């Protein structure tokens, strides 16, 4: 490995990564996110549990994928070695990747590596959420060809992980640093998630460009969100002013969900909708302003979790007999 390749990706012996590569500290405090649950479904054939967890070691699998990619494309050898193969854990590799993505003249790589690695190594719930997010992309996005592909190339995945770090800093009262990281994420990934927002695990930001999430928003587990989605406020009202998204929700591209409203577990929001009122669990809302398929009194109930199925179109045929 040439010295220039090594230093370019931050893996030289003097790099902060090598000072913490073998150190892993976990704490019992703050081991889980606490997300509000809304409109809990009672259907026996519906499950909001996390998608079945893989038995295999995810980091070992990613290293195997990286080796195969290098065999197919030897030109990527230095890049893959620096990004994946030289690291002993997923957490350290992620700290390295995000540091290179988000560094600037005001945020040196070494400083970010120290900061990111310490948070990832000391907070087991964040490390576990990273794995769930990787599996979510692999299972739900047909464009995702491997875990390594998601890890290195999906800016939605990278933006979510950077937010998890910023949110931890925010919860510790380190607001200025959290907001600075938030600003860099917005500049680099075109994803603006306030560090105060609380986000569960198994999250897929598909394409991710233009996603905006406000300070008091809450997103549950196993939620899938397309590009140009806004979870925003309705004006200058302060306090708790942003949406609360339940588990297993699917939010289509170009959707605006505004105000302190609740989107129930397993709900589906059609692309381009503007949602200003609560949406019951296992229902579909579409339009501007959004309306429930089947009406407010007896909305048609979904029998599958849209956050898992990624079904964006079935409601169209129920919405109208005229389909272009």
Short mmCIF file of C-alpha atoms in Angstrom, two decimals:
data_model
loop_
_atom_site.label_atom_id
_atom_site.label_comp_id
_atom_site.label_asym_id
_atom_site.label_seq_id
_atom_site.Cartn_x
_atom_site.Cartn_y
_atom_site.Cartn_z
CA UNK A 1 0.00 0.00 0.00
CA UNK A 2 1.52 3.27 -1.07
CA UNK A 3 2.00 5.90 1.57
CA UNK A 4 -0.04 8.41 -0.40
CA UNK A 5 -3.02 6.06 -0.58
CA UNK A 6 -2.74 5.36 3.11
CA UNK A 7 -2.65 8.96 4.19
CA UNK A 8 -5.34 9.99 1.74
CA UNK A 9 -7.94 7.90 3.51
CA UNK A 10 -6.69 8.45 7.02
CA UNK A 11 -5.32 5.02 7.91
CA UNK A 12 -1.66 5.79 8.60
CA UNK A 13 -0.23 4.67 11.92
CA UNK A 14 -0.33 8.20 13.31
CA UNK A 15 -4.03 8.51 12.51
CA UNK A 16 -6.40 8.70 15.51
CA UNK A 17 -8.11 5.55 14.26
CA UNK A 18 -5.14 3.47 15.33
CA UNK A 19 -5.32 4.85 18.85
CA UNK A 20 -8.84 3.57 19.31
CA UNK A 21 -9.06 0.67 16.89
CA UNK A 22 -9.06 -1.93 19.64
CA UNK A 23 -10.98 0.05 22.26
CA UNK A 24 -14.67 -0.68 22.58
CA UNK A 25 -16.64 0.75 25.51
CA UNK A 26 -20.34 0.27 26.04
CA UNK A 27 -22.54 1.79 28.67
CA UNK A 28 -25.81 0.66 30.15
CA UNK A 29 -27.21 4.17 30.27
CA UNK A 30 -29.31 5.47 27.40
CA UNK A 31 -29.27 2.09 25.67
CA UNK A 32 -32.45 2.59 23.71
CA UNK A 33 -34.39 5.28 21.91
CA UNK A 34 -37.80 6.11 23.32
CA UNK A 35 -40.24 6.76 20.52
CA UNK A 36 -43.90 7.53 20.85
CA UNK A 37 -46.24 4.82 19.60
CA UNK A 38 -49.37 5.85 17.78
CA UNK A 39 -52.58 4.06 16.87
CA UNK A 40 -51.14 0.63 17.60
CA UNK A 41 -52.70 -1.86 15.17
CA UNK A 42 -54.45 -4.91 16.55
CA UNK A 43 -54.49 -7.06 13.43
CA UNK A 44 -53.12 -10.53 14.08
CA UNK A 45 -51.56 -10.70 10.61
CA UNK A 46 -49.66 -7.43 10.99
CA UNK A 47 -46.32 -7.12 12.75
CA UNK A 48 -44.38 -3.97 13.55
CA UNK A 49 -41.41 -5.94 14.83
CA UNK A 50 -38.05 -5.33 13.21
CA UNK A 51 -37.40 -7.24 10.03
CA UNK A 52 -35.82 -10.60 10.72
CA UNK A 53 -32.26 -10.05 11.81
CA UNK A 54 -29.52 -11.72 9.84
CA UNK A 55 -27.71 -14.53 11.62
CA UNK A 56 -24.38 -13.78 10.01
CA UNK A 57 -21.91 -11.22 11.30
CA UNK A 58 -22.63 -8.11 9.25
CA UNK A 59 -19.07 -6.76 9.39
CA UNK A 60 -17.62 -10.10 8.26
CA UNK A 61 -20.13 -10.14 5.40
CA UNK A 62 -19.14 -6.61 4.37
CA UNK A 63 -15.46 -7.53 4.31
CA UNK A 64 -16.25 -10.53 2.11
CA UNK A 65 -18.23 -8.30 -0.24
CA UNK A 66 -15.36 -5.81 -0.36
CA UNK A 67 -12.87 -8.52 -1.31
CA UNK A 68 -15.12 -9.72 -4.12
CA UNK A 69 -15.52 -6.17 -5.41
CA UNK A 70 -11.75 -5.71 -5.45
CA UNK A 71 -11.35 -8.95 -7.41
CA UNK A 72 -13.83 -7.66 -10.00
CA UNK A 73 -12.41 -4.11 -10.05
CA UNK A 74 -8.74 -4.07 -8.97
CA UNK A 75 -8.67 -0.31 -9.53
CA UNK A 76 -10.72 -0.01 -6.32
CA UNK A 77 -8.15 -1.85 -4.21
CA UNK A 78 -6.74 1.18 -2.41
CA UNK A 79 -10.15 2.73 -1.82
CA UNK A 80 -11.67 -0.48 -0.45
CA UNK A 81 -8.67 -1.21 1.71
CA UNK A 82 -8.78 2.26 3.23
CA UNK A 83 -12.56 2.25 3.66
CA UNK A 84 -13.33 -1.34 4.69
CA UNK A 85 -10.55 -3.91 4.73
CA UNK A 86 -8.08 -2.08 6.96
CA UNK A 87 -10.55 -1.65 9.82
CA UNK A 88 -11.40 -4.04 12.61
CA UNK A 89 -15.01 -2.98 13.16
CA UNK A 90 -17.98 -1.43 11.44
CA UNK A 91 -17.97 1.44 13.93
CA UNK A 92 -14.38 2.47 13.18
CA UNK A 93 -14.93 2.16 9.44
CA UNK A 94 -18.03 4.37 9.72
CA UNK A 95 -16.18 6.97 11.79
CA UNK A 96 -13.48 7.05 9.12
CA UNK A 97 -15.95 7.31 6.24
CA UNK A 98 -18.05 10.08 7.77
CA UNK A 99 -14.98 12.03 8.81
CA UNK A 100 -13.69 12.12 5.25
CA UNK A 101 -17.10 13.05 3.90
CA UNK A 102 -17.78 15.85 6.38
CA UNK A 103 -14.33 17.28 7.08
CA UNK A 104 -13.53 20.87 6.14
CA UNK A 105 -10.95 23.50 6.94
CA UNK A 106 -12.84 24.16 10.16
CA UNK A 107 -13.46 20.49 10.95
CA UNK A 108 -10.22 18.53 10.40
CA UNK A 109 -10.40 14.81 9.67
CA UNK A 110 -8.47 13.82 12.76
CA UNK A 111 -10.77 15.78 15.06
CA UNK A 112 -13.87 14.24 13.53
CA UNK A 113 -12.46 10.71 13.67
CA UNK A 114 -11.76 11.05 17.37
CA UNK A 115 -15.24 12.46 18.00
CA UNK A 116 -17.21 10.05 15.81
CA UNK A 117 -15.33 6.94 16.89
CA UNK A 118 -15.73 7.73 20.58
CA UNK A 119 -19.50 8.17 20.23
CA UNK A 120 -19.96 5.05 18.10
CA UNK A 121 -17.84 2.93 20.43
CA UNK A 122 -19.46 4.18 23.61
CA UNK A 123 -23.11 3.92 22.54
CA UNK A 124 -24.25 0.43 21.73
CA UNK A 125 -27.73 1.55 20.66
CA UNK A 126 -26.24 3.69 17.88
CA UNK A 127 -23.98 0.86 16.69
CA UNK A 128 -26.96 -1.50 16.56
CA UNK A 129 -29.08 1.06 14.70
CA UNK A 130 -26.36 1.34 12.04
CA UNK A 131 -26.70 -2.39 11.35
CA UNK A 132 -30.49 -2.23 11.17
CA UNK A 133 -30.25 0.67 8.70
CA UNK A 134 -27.85 -1.28 6.49
CA UNK A 135 -30.18 -4.28 6.46
CA UNK A 136 -33.15 -2.03 5.72
CA UNK A 137 -31.47 -0.65 2.59
CA UNK A 138 -30.40 -4.11 1.42
CA UNK A 139 -33.86 -5.63 1.87
CA UNK A 140 -36.08 -2.80 0.71
CA UNK A 141 -34.16 -1.04 -2.06
CA UNK A 142 -33.78 -3.14 -5.23
CA UNK A 143 -31.00 -0.79 -6.35
CA UNK A 144 -28.84 -1.81 -3.36
CA UNK A 145 -26.56 -4.59 -4.59
CA UNK A 146 -24.66 -5.19 -1.33
CA UNK A 147 -24.10 -3.91 2.20
CA UNK A 148 -20.80 -2.38 1.09
CA UNK A 149 -22.59 -0.61 -1.75
CA UNK A 150 -24.97 1.00 0.75
CA UNK A 151 -22.22 1.82 3.23
CA UNK A 152 -19.96 3.56 0.72
CA UNK A 153 -22.43 5.05 -1.75
CA UNK A 154 -25.84 5.68 -0.20
CA UNK A 155 -25.90 9.25 1.10
CA UNK A 156 -29.23 8.61 2.82
CA UNK A 157 -27.61 5.94 4.98
CA UNK A 158 -24.59 8.15 5.65
CA UNK A 159 -26.76 11.17 6.54
CA UNK A 160 -28.78 9.12 9.03
CA UNK A 161 -25.64 7.87 10.78
CA UNK A 162 -24.19 11.38 10.97
CA UNK A 163 -27.49 12.51 12.46
CA UNK A 164 -27.31 9.77 15.11
CA UNK A 165 -23.97 11.20 16.21
CA UNK A 166 -25.26 14.79 16.14
CA UNK A 167 -28.36 13.76 18.11
CA UNK A 168 -26.20 12.18 20.80
CA UNK A 169 -24.21 15.42 21.09
CA UNK A 170 -27.46 17.39 21.24
CA UNK A 171 -28.76 15.18 24.06
CA UNK A 172 -25.52 15.84 25.96
CA UNK A 173 -26.02 19.61 25.71
CA UNK A 174 -23.26 20.03 23.10
CA UNK A 175 -25.65 21.95 20.87
CA UNK A 176 -23.18 24.14 19.00
CA UNK A 177 -21.13 21.16 17.83
CA UNK A 178 -24.28 19.18 16.97
CA UNK A 179 -25.58 22.04 14.82
CA UNK A 180 -22.22 22.40 13.08
CA UNK A 181 -22.31 18.72 12.10
CA UNK A 182 -25.93 19.14 11.00
CA UNK A 183 -24.86 22.03 8.76
CA UNK A 184 -22.09 19.97 7.16
CA UNK A 185 -24.47 17.07 6.54
CA UNK A 186 -26.88 19.46 4.84
CA UNK A 187 -24.11 20.88 2.65
CA UNK A 188 -22.60 17.53 1.71
CA UNK A 189 -25.64 15.22 1.46
CA UNK A 190 -28.51 17.70 0.84
CA UNK A 191 -30.28 16.18 3.85
CA UNK A 192 -31.27 18.53 6.70
CA UNK A 193 -32.23 16.70 9.90
CA UNK A 194 -32.17 18.85 13.02
CA UNK A 195 -30.03 17.19 15.72
CA UNK A 196 -32.95 17.44 18.13
CA UNK A 197 -35.09 15.08 16.04
CA UNK A 198 -35.41 11.53 17.40
CA UNK A 199 -35.11 8.70 14.90
CA UNK A 200 -35.55 4.96 15.38
CA UNK A 201 -33.73 2.10 13.67
CA UNK A 202 -34.25 0.29 10.41
CA UNK A 203 -34.61 3.62 8.58
CA UNK A 204 -34.36 3.89 4.80
CA UNK A 205 -33.88 7.29 3.17
CA UNK A 206 -34.26 6.27 -0.48
CA UNK A 207 -32.34 8.75 -2.68
CA UNK A 208 -32.56 11.17 0.29
CA UNK A 209 -32.01 14.44 -1.59
CA UNK A 210 -34.12 17.23 -0.13
CA UNK A 211 -35.23 15.46 3.05
CA UNK A 212 -35.91 17.98 5.84
CA UNK A 213 -36.79 16.95 9.42
CA UNK A 214 -37.57 19.48 12.13
CA UNK A 215 -36.27 19.72 15.67
CA UNK A 216 -39.16 18.11 17.56
CA UNK A 217 -39.99 15.44 14.98
CA UNK A 218 -40.03 11.80 16.05
CA UNK A 219 -39.60 8.93 13.58
CA UNK A 220 -40.28 5.37 14.74
CA UNK A 221 -38.66 2.11 13.67
CA UNK A 222 -38.64 0.59 10.17
CA UNK A 223 -39.75 3.77 8.41
CA UNK A 224 -39.05 4.28 4.71
CA UNK A 225 -38.84 7.84 3.36
CA UNK A 226 -38.32 8.93 -0.23
CA UNK A 227 -36.64 12.11 -1.50
CA UNK A 228 -37.92 15.68 -1.07
CA UNK A 229 -39.90 14.85 2.06
CA UNK A 230 -40.46 17.54 4.69
CA UNK A 231 -41.43 16.86 8.29
CA UNK A 232 -41.90 20.49 9.24
CA UNK A 233 -43.77 23.05 11.29
CA UNK A 234 -46.65 25.26 10.24
CA UNK A 235 -45.26 28.67 11.10
CA UNK A 236 -43.50 30.46 13.93
CA UNK A 237 -45.04 28.39 16.71
CA UNK A 238 -42.38 27.24 19.18
CA UNK A 239 -42.26 24.15 21.35
CA UNK A 240 -43.36 20.71 20.17
CA UNK A 241 -44.28 21.60 16.60
CA UNK A 242 -43.23 18.78 14.26
CA UNK A 243 -44.75 15.46 13.13
CA UNK A 244 -44.59 12.17 14.99
CA UNK A 245 -44.15 9.22 12.62
CA UNK A 246 -45.10 5.75 13.84
CA UNK A 247 -43.41 2.41 13.11
CA UNK A 248 -43.48 0.86 9.64
CA UNK A 249 -44.63 4.04 7.85
CA UNK A 250 -43.93 4.67 4.16
CA UNK A 251 -43.66 8.33 3.05
CA UNK A 252 -43.68 8.93 -0.71
CA UNK A 253 -41.52 11.39 -2.63
CA UNK A 254 -42.32 15.08 -2.45
CA UNK A 255 -44.54 14.76 0.62
CA UNK A 256 -44.96 17.51 3.22
CA UNK A 257 -46.17 16.52 6.69
CA UNK A 258 -46.62 19.68 8.73
CA UNK A 259 -47.32 20.41 12.37
CA UNK A 260 -47.43 18.40 15.57
CA UNK A 261 -49.55 15.64 14.07
CA UNK A 262 -49.36 11.87 14.32
CA UNK A 263 -48.90 9.40 11.47
CA UNK A 264 -50.01 6.06 12.84
CA UNK A 265 -48.08 2.79 12.71
CA UNK A 266 -48.08 1.16 9.28
CA UNK A 267 -49.60 4.14 7.48
CA UNK A 268 -48.77 5.04 3.89
CA UNK A 269 -48.49 8.61 2.61
CA UNK A 270 -48.71 8.86 -1.17
CA UNK A 271 -46.17 10.83 -3.19
CA UNK A 272 -46.77 14.58 -3.40
CA UNK A 273 -49.21 14.69 -0.49
CA UNK A 274 -49.58 17.56 1.98
CA UNK A 275 -50.64 16.15 5.34
CA UNK A 276 -52.01 18.55 7.95
CA UNK A 277 -54.03 16.18 10.18
CA UNK A 278 -53.47 12.91 12.02
CA UNK A 279 -53.41 9.75 9.91
CA UNK A 280 -54.72 6.53 11.54
CA UNK A 281 -52.61 3.37 11.62
CA UNK A 282 -52.66 1.00 8.63
CA UNK A 283 -54.35 3.57 6.38
CA UNK A 284 -53.38 5.44 3.22
CA UNK A 285 -53.44 9.23 2.82
CA UNK A 286 -52.97 10.92 -0.55
CA UNK A 287 -53.46 14.31 -2.15
CA UNK A 288 -53.17 18.01 -1.37
CA UNK A 289 -54.62 18.40 1.16
CA UNK A 290 -54.28 14.72 1.98
CA UNK A 291 -57.39 12.54 2.20
CA UNK A 292 -57.81 8.99 3.48
CA UNK A 293 -58.53 6.20 1.00
CA UNK A 294 -62.02 5.04 1.95
CA UNK A 295 -62.88 8.27 3.75
CA UNK A 296 -62.48 9.56 7.28
CA UNK A 297 -65.23 7.45 8.83
CA UNK A 298 -64.11 4.05 7.56
CA UNK A 299 -60.67 4.29 5.92
CA UNK A 300 -59.54 1.26 3.98
CA UNK A 301 -57.14 -0.73 6.16
CA UNK A 302 -53.80 -2.02 4.89
CA UNK A 303 -52.92 -5.65 5.60
CA UNK A 304 -49.16 -5.30 5.11
CA UNK A 305 -46.56 -2.95 6.54
CA UNK A 306 -45.76 -0.37 3.82
CA UNK A 307 -42.44 0.55 5.42
CA UNK A 308 -41.34 -2.99 4.55
CA UNK A 309 -43.16 -3.59 1.24
CA UNK A 310 -42.29 -0.18 -0.30
CA UNK A 311 -45.60 -0.37 -2.18
CA UNK A 312 -46.19 3.09 -3.65
CA UNK A 313 -48.91 2.41 -6.21
CA UNK A 314 -51.60 -0.05 -5.09
CA UNK A 315 -53.78 2.77 -3.74
CA UNK A 316 -53.94 4.41 -7.19
CA UNK A 317 -56.30 1.76 -8.56
CA UNK A 318 -58.56 2.14 -5.55
CA UNK A 319 -58.49 5.93 -5.81
CA UNK A 320 -60.06 6.20 -9.25
CA UNK A 321 -61.33 4.05 -12.10
CA UNK A 322 -59.46 6.32 -14.50
CA UNK A 323 -55.76 5.49 -14.55
CA UNK A 324 -53.42 6.93 -17.17
#
